[in-house]
Coordinates of C-alpha atoms in Angstrom, one line a residue:
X1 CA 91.8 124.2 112.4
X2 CA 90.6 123.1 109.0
X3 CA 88.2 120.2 108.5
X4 CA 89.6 117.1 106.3
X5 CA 87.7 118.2 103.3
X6 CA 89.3 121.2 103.1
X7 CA 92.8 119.8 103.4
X8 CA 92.7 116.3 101.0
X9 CA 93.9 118.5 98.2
X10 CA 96.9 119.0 100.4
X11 CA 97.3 115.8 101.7
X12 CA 96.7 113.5 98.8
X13 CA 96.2 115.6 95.6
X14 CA 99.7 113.8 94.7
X15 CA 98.1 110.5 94.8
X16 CA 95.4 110.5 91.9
X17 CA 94.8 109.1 89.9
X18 CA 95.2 105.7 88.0
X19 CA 93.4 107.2 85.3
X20 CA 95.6 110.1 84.7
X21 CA 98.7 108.8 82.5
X22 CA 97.9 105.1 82.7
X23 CA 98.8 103.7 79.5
X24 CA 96.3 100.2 80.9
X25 CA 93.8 102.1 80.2
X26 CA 91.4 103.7 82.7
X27 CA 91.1 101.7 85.9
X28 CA 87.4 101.0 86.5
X29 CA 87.1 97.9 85.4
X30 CA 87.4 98.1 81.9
X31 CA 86.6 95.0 80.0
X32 CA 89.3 93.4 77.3
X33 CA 87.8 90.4 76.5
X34 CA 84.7 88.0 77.1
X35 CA 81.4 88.7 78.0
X36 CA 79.8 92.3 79.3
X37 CA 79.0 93.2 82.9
X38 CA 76.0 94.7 82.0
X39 CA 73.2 93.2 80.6
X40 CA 71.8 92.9 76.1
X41 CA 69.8 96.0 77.5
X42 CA 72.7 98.2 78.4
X43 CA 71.8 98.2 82.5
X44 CA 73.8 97.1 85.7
X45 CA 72.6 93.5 86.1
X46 CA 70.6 93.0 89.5
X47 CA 72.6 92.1 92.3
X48 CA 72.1 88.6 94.3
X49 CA 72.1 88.9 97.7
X50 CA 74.8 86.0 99.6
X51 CA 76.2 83.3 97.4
X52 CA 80.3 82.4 97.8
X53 CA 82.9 82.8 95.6
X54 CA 86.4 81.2 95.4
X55 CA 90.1 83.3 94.4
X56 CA 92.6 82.2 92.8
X57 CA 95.8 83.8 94.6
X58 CA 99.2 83.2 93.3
X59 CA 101.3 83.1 96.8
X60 CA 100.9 81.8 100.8
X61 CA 100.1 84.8 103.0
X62 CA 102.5 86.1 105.6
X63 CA 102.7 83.9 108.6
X64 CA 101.3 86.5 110.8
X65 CA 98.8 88.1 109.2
X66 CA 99.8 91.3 111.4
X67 CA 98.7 94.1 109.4
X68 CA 100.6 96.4 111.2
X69 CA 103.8 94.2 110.4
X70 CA 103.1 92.4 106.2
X71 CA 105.7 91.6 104.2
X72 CA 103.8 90.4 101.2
X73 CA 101.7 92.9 98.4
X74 CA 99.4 89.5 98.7
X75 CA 98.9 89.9 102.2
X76 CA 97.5 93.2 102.0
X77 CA 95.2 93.1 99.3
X78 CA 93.6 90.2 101.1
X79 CA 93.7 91.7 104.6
X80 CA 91.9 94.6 103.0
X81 CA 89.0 93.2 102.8
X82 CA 89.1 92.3 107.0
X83 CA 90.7 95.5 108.5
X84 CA 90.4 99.2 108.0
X85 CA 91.9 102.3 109.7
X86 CA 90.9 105.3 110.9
X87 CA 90.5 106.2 107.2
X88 CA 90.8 104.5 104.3
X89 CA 91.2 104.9 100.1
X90 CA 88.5 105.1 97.5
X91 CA 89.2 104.1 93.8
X92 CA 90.0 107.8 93.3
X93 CA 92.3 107.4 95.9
X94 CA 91.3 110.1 98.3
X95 CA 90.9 109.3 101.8
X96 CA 87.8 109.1 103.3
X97 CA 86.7 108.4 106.9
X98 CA 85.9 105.2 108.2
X99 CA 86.5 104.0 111.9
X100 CA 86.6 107.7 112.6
X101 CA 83.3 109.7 111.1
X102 CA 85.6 113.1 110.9
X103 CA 89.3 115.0 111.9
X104 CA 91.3 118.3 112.0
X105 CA 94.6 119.2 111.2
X106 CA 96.4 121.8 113.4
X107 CA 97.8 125.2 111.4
X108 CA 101.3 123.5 112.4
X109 CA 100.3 120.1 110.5
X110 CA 101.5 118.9 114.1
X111 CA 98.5 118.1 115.6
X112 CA 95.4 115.9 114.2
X113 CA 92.1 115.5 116.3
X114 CA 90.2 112.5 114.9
X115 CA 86.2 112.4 115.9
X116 CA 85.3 108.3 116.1
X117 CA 82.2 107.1 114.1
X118 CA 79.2 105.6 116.3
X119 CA 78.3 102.2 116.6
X120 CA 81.8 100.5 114.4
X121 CA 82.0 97.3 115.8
X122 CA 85.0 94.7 115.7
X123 CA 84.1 91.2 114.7
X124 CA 83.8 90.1 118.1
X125 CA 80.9 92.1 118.4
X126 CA 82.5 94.6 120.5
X127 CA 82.1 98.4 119.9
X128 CA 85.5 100.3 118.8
X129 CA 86.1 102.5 121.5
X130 CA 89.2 105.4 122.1
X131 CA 90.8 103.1 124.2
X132 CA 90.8 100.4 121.1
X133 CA 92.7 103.3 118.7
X134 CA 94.7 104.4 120.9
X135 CA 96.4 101.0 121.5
X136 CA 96.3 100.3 118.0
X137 CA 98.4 103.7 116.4
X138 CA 100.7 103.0 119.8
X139 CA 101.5 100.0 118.2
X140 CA 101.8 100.7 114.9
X141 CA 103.9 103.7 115.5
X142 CA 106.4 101.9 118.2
X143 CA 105.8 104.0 120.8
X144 CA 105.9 101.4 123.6
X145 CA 108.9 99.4 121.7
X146 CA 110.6 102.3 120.0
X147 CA 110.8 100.0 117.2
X148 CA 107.1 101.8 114.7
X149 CA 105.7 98.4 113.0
X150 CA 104.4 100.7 110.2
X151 CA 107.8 103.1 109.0
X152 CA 105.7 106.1 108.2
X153 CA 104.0 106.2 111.9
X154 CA 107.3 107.2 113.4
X155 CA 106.7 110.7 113.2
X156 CA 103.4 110.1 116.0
X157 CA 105.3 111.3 119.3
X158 CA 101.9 110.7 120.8
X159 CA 98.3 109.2 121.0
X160 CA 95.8 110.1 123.7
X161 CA 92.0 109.9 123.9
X162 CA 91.0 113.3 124.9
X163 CA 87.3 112.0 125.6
X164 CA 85.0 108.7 124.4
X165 CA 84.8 109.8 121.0
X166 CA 88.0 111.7 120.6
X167 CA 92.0 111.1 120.1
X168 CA 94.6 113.1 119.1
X169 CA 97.4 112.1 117.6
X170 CA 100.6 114.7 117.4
X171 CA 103.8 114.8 115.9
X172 CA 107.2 115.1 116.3
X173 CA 107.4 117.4 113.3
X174 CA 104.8 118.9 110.9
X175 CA 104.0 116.0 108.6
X176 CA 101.4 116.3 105.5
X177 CA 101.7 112.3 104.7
X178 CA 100.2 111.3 108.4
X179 CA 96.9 110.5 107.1
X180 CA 97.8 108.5 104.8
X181 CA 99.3 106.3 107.1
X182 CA 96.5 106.2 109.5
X183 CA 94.6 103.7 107.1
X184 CA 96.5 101.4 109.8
X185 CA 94.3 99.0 111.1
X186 CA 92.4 99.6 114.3
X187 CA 92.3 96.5 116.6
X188 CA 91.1 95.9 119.7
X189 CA 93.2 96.6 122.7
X190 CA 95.5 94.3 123.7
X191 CA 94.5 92.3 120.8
X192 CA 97.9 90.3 119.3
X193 CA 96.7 90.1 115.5
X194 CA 99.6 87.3 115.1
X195 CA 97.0 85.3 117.0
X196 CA 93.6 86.5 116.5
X197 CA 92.2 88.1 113.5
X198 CA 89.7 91.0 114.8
X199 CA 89.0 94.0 112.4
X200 CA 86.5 96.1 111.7
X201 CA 85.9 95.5 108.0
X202 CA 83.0 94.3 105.7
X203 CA 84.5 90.4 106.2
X204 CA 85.4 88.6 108.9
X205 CA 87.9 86.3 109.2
X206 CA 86.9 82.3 109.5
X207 CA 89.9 80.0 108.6
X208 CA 93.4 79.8 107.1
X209 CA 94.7 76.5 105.7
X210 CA 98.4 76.9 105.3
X211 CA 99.1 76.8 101.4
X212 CA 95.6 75.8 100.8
X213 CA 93.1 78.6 101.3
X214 CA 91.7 81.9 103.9
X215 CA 88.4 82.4 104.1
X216 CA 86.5 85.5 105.4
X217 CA 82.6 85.9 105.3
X218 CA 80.3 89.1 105.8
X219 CA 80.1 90.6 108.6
X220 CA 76.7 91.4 109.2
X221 CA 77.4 94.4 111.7
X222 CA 79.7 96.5 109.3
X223 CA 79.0 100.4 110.0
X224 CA 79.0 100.9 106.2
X225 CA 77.6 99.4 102.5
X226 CA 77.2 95.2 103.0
X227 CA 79.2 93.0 101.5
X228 CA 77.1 91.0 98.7
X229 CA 78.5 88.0 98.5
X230 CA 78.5 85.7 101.6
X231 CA 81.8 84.0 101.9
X232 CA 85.3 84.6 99.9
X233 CA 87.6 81.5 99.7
X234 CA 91.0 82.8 98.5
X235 CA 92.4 79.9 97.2
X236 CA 96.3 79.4 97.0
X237 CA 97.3 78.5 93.3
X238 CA 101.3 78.9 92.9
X239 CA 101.1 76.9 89.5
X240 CA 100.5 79.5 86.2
X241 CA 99.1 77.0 84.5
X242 CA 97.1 75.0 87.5
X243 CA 95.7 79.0 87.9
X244 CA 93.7 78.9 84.6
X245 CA 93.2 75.1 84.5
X246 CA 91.3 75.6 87.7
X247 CA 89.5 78.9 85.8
X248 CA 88.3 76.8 82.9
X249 CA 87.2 73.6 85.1
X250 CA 85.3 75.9 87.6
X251 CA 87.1 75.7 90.3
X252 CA 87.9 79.5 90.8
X253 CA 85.5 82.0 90.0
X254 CA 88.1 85.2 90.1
X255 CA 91.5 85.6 89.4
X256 CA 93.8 88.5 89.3
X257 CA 96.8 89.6 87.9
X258 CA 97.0 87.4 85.0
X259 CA 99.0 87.4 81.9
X260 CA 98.1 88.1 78.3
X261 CA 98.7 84.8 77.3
X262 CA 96.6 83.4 80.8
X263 CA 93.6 85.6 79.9
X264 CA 93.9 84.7 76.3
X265 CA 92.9 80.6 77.2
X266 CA 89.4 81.9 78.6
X267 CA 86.2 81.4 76.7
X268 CA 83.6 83.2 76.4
X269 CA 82.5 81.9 80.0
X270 CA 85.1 84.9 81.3
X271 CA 84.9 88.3 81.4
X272 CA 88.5 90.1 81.9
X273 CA 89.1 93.4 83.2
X274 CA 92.1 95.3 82.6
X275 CA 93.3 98.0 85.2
X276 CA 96.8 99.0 86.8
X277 CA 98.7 96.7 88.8
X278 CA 100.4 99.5 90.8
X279 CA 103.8 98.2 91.0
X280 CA 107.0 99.0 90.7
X281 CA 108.4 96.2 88.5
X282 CA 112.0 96.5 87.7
X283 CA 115.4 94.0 88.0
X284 CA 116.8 95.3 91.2
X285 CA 119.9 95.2 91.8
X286 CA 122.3 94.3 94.8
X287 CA 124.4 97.8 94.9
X288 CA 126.5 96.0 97.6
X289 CA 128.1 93.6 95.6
X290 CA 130.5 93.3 92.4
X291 CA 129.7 94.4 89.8
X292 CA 126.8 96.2 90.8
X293 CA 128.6 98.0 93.3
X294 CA 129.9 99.9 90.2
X295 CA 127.1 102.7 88.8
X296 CA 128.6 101.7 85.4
X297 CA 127.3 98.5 85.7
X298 CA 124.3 99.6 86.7
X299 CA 124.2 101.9 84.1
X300 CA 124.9 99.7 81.0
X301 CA 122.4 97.2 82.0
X302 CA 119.9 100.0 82.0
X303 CA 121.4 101.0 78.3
X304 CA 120.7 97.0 77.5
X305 CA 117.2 96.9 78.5
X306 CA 114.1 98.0 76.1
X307 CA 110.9 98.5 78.2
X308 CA 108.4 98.3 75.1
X309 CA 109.7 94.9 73.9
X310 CA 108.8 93.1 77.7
X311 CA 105.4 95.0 77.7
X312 CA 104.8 93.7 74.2
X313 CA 106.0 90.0 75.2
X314 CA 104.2 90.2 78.4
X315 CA 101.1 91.9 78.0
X316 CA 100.2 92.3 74.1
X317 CA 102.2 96.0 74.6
X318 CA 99.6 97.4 78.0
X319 CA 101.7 99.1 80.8
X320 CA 103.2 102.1 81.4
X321 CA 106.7 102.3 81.3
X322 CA 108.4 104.0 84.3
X323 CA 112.3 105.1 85.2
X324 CA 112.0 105.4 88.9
X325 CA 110.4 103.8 92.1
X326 CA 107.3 105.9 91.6
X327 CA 103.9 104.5 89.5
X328 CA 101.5 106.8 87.4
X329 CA 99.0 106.8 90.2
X330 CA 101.1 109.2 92.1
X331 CA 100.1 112.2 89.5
X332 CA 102.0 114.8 91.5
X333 CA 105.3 113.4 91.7
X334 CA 105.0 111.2 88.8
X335 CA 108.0 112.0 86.0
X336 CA 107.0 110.5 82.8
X337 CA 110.3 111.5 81.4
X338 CA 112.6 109.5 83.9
X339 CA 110.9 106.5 81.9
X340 CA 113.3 107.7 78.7
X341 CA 116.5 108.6 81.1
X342 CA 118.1 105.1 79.4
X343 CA 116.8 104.3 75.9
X344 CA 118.3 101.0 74.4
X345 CA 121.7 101.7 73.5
X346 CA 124.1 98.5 73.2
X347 CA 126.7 100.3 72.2
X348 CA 126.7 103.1 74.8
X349 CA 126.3 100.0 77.5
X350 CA 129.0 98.1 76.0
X351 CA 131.5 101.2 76.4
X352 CA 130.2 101.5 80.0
X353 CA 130.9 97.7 80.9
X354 CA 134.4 98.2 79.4
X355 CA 135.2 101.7 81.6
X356 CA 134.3 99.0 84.7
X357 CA 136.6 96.9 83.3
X358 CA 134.4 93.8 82.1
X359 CA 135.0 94.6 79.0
X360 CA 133.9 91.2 77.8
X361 CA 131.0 91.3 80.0
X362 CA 130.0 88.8 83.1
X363 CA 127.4 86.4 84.3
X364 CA 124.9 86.6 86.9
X365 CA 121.7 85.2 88.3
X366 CA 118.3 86.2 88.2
X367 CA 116.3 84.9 91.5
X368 CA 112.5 85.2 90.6
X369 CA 110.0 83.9 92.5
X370 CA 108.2 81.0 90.7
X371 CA 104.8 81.8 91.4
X372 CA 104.6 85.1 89.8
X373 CA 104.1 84.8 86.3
X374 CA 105.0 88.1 84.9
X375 CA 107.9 88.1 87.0
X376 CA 109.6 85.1 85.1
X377 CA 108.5 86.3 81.5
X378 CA 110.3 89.5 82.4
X379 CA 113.3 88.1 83.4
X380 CA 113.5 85.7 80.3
X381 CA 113.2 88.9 78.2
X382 CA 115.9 90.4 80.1
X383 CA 117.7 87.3 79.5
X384 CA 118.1 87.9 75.6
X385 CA 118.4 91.2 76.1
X386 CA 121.7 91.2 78.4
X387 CA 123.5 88.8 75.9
X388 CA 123.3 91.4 73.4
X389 CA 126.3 93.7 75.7
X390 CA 128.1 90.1 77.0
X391 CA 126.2 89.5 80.1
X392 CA 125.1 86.0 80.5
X393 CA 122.1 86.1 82.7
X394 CA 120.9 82.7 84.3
X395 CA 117.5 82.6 85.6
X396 CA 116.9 80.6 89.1
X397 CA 113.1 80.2 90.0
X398 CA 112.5 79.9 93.6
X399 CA 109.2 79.4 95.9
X400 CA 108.2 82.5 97.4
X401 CA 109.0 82.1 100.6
X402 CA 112.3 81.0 100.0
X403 CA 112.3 84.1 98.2
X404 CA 111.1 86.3 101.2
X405 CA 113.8 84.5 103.4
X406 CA 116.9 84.8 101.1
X407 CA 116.6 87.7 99.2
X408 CA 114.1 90.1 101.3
X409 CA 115.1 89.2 104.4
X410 CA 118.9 87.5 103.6
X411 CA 119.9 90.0 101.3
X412 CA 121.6 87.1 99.5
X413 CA 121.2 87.7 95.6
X414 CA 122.7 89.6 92.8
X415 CA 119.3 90.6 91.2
X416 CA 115.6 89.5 90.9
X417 CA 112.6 90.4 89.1
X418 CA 109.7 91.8 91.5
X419 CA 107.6 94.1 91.7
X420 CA 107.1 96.9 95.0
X421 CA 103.6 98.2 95.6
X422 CA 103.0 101.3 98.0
X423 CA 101.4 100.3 101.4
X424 CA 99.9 103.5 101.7
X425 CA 99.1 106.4 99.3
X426 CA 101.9 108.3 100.3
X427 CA 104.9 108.8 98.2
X428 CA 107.1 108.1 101.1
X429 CA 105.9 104.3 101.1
X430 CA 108.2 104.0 97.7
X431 CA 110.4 105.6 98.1
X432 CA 111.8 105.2 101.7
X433 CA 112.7 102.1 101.3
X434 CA 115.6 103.3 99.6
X435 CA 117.4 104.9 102.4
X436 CA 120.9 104.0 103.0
X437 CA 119.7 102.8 106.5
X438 CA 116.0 101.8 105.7
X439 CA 115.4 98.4 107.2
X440 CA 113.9 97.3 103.8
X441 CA 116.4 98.4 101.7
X442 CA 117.0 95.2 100.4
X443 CA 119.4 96.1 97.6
X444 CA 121.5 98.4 99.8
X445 CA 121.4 101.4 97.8
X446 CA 123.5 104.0 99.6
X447 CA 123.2 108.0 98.6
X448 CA 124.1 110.6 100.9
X449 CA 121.9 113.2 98.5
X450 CA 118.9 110.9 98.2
X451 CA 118.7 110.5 102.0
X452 CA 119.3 113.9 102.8
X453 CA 116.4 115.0 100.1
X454 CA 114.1 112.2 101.3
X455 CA 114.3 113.8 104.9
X456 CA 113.4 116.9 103.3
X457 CA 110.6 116.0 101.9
X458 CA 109.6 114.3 104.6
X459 CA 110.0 117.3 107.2
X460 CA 108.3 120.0 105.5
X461 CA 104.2 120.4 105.7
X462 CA 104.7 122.5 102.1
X463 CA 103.3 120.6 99.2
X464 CA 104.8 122.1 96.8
X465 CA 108.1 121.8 98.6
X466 CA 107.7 118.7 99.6
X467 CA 107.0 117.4 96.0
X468 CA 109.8 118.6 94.5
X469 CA 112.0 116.9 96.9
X470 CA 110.4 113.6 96.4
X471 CA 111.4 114.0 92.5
X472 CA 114.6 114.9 93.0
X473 CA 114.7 111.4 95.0
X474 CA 113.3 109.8 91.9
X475 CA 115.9 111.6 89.8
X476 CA 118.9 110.5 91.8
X477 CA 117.2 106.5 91.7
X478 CA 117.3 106.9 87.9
X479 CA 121.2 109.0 87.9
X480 CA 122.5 106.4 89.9
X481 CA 120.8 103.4 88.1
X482 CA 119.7 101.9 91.7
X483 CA 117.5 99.4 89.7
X484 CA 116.7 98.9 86.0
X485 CA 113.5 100.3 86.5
X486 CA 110.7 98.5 83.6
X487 CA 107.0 99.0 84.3
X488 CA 103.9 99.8 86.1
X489 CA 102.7 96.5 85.0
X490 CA 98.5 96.3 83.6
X491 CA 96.5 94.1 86.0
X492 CA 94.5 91.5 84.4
X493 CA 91.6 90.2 86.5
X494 CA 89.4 87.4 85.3
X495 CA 86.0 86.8 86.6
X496 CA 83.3 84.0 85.5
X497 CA 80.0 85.4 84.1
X498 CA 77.6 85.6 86.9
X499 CA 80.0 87.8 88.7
X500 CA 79.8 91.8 88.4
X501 CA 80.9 95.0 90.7
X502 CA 84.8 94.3 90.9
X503 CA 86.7 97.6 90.8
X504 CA 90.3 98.7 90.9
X505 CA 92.6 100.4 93.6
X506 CA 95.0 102.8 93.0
X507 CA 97.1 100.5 95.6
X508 CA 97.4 97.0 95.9
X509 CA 94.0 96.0 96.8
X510 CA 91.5 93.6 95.7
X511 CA 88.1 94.7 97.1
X512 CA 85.6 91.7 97.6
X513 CA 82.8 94.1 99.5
X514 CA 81.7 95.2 95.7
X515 CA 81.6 92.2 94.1
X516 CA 78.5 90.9 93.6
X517 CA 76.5 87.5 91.9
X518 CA 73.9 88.3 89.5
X519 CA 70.4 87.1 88.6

């Protein structure tokens, strides 16, 4: 038996870093613009205790606000802030413990014996007992319904508690990405999140306005560092331009993910951080219709595309450009090169279109969600860029929940401009999706290689082994132009002076517990 210490560099040495080939710059809150966060004498400025804050967010939350079961990127970085798992990531993104104080991992990688922390209490005031984790993993993992909530819990054949402060979790096969997963909340038992929000976080839940607002407020029992600030009012803002209007009139206090050109209409009343935004943003592709049934297809438009001109237009040239459904933070199975796999060749994507037999091109639609700023610039780029091999490109801007209904859910697109965060730090939670029978495969990508490699990887308890058949699956995304793979885009987050402590996730995540008002 080996203590968790020991075996992170097994586990999640893949993971790290978003400082290691992010081209935004490294992630702790650097500033780009505005005022300092430290003070004319070069020290932290003192903290305030309490005080509220509101956040601009740019989309409605999931319905449910399940965290076993979100749909939404938004969702979770929110719901961060309210629930945490057995473990949970730091900025470096290792995993540390949190509702459990320690675990081992059998020789086997089969077996993993969590010890719970004293004295975590749910929001309800209620100590976190075994019986409490033990219905929560169940859950995740399916094991009542057969049907796992959370995809990378399906290997758990079992939960038990063993005593009050012990539960052991085994597998159906060894499995070195388990931890990873067991960020999964921990709720109490027979708790239905879809109706009550309990966690175990530094906030608690308080309210949720539908397209309005959620607001969470410190939980004064936490088991670990306080929360500063006394209430958090994440404010819904679809509008790109209502966003900063509601910046500069004071409004909002915070904002993230923000545009160049957004950040650029700030004053000096603003400081802006830049980080990573930990996405996957690409124009993916529906590989069950005509044309892009057809790799050519797939394959010219990739040809059409150049990356640098839509980071320049987007983000003054910050991002890192990527060629696969993996983002620099993953360090291990990261391949730089696959981001040069198609340079911009019109000629080359011309001859492709013509082998297809559209040899005068074709038009199709680009459904983007309205909300999402970058998401829209991207595809107007794209737009000029596809006329240059005779492919007329029509953008169609959509709400985002018509988005999650039609083309998440419906499958009924021909492409769209989005971007696909990791729910965990695990390479699997990009990559899976992309299995010909994955559940979330929304574009239906079908390889009988990539599915046989991703099984591979995902049945052996040898890193090493396991790594290099995650980056064949990257290879094979890039070979068979699933997608037209652009950018991990750079995260621009916005917060009035008088605010200080924000720091960046090498997943989607946007941490309110640090965040802090200043004398």
């Amino acid at each position: 038996m080996k203590k968790v210490i020991r075996i992170l560099a097994l586990v999640l040495v893949l993971t790290m870093l978003t400082a290691v080939l992010c081209a935004c710059k490294d992630s702790k809150s650097e500033e780009v613009t505005g005022t300092t966060t430290q003070d004319e004498g070069g020290s932290t400025p003192e903290a305030v205790d309490g005080g509220s804050i509101v956040v601009g967010i740019a989309q409605e939350l999931d319905d449910s606000l399940d965290p076993h079961n979100t749909t939404a990127a938004g969702t979770r970085e929110v719901l961060f802030n309210v629930y945490e798992g057995l473990l949970k990531p730091d900025t470096d993104g290792n995993l540390v413990p949190a509702v459990a104080s320690s675990y081992t991992v059998s020789d086997q990688s089969d077996v993993y014996t969590f010890t719970l922390r004293d004295g975590v209490r749910f929001h309800n005031g209620a100590l976190v007992t075994a019986g409490d984790v033990v219905y929560s993993i169940s859950r995740a993992a399916g094991l009542e319904t057969g049907e796992p909530l959370i995809s990378g819990l399906a290997v758990v054949s079992s939960v038990e508690a063993t005593d009050d402060k012990t539960i052991v979790i085994t597998t159906s096969e060894p499995n070195a990405e388990l931890p990873a997963y067991l960020t999964a909340a921990i709720i109490p038992e027979g708790n239905d999140p879809t109706k009550e929000t309990i966690g175990t976080g530094p906030f608690k839940y308080v309210s949720r306005s539908a397209q309005e607002n959620i607001i969470i407020e410190r939980f004064d029992d936490y088991w670990g560092d306080k929360a500063s600030l006394q209430q958090v009012t994440f404010k819904i803002i679809e509008n790109a331009d209502t966003l900063v209007l509601s910046l500069k009139s004071g409004a909002i206090d915070m904002a993230a993910h923000l545009t160049a050109a957004q950040a650029k209409e700030l004053s000096d009343g603003f400081t802006v951080l830049e980080g990573t935004m930990n996405l996957v943003q690409a124009l993916y592709l529906n590989n069950a219709i005509e044309p892009f049934n057809d790799v050519r297809v797939r394959q010219a438009l990739c040809y059409a595309v150049d990356k640098q001109t839509i980071m320049d237009f987007m983000a003054d040239g910050r991002g890192t450009k990527i060629g696969s459904s993996i983002y620099p933070a993953f360090g291990r199975y990261f391949l730089p090169e696959l981001a040069d796999y198609y340079t911009q060749d019109i000629e080359k994507a011309k001859s492709l279109l013509a082998e297809a037999g559209y040899p005068n091109g074709f038009s199709m639609t680009i459904t983007v969600p309205s909300n999402y700023t970058p998401h829209v610039d991207t595809a107007q780029v794209l737009v000029e860029q596809l006329a240059a091999i005779g492919v007329t490109a029509t953008i169609d801007t959509v709400e985002w929940s018509t988005w999650l209904s039609d083309v998440y859910s419906g499958r009924n697109f021909e492409s769209t401009v989005i971007g696909f965060d990791a729910s965990s730090l695990t390479a699997s939670a990009l990559l899976a999706r992309w299995r010909s029978d994955a559940h979330n495969n929304m574009i239906g990508f079908a390889d009988d290689e990539y599915d046989a490699e991703l099984d591979a990887a995902l049945s052996t308890a040898d890193l090493d082994e396991q790594t290099a058949h995650f980056q064949r699956c990257e290879t094979i995304l890039a070979e068979q132009a699933a997608n037209v793979y652009i950018q991990d885009m750079c995260d621009l987050v916005v917060m009035r002076n008088g605010l200080a402590g924000y720091e960046f996730y090498p997943l989607y995540a946007m941490d309110l517990s640090k965040v802090y008002l200043t004398k």
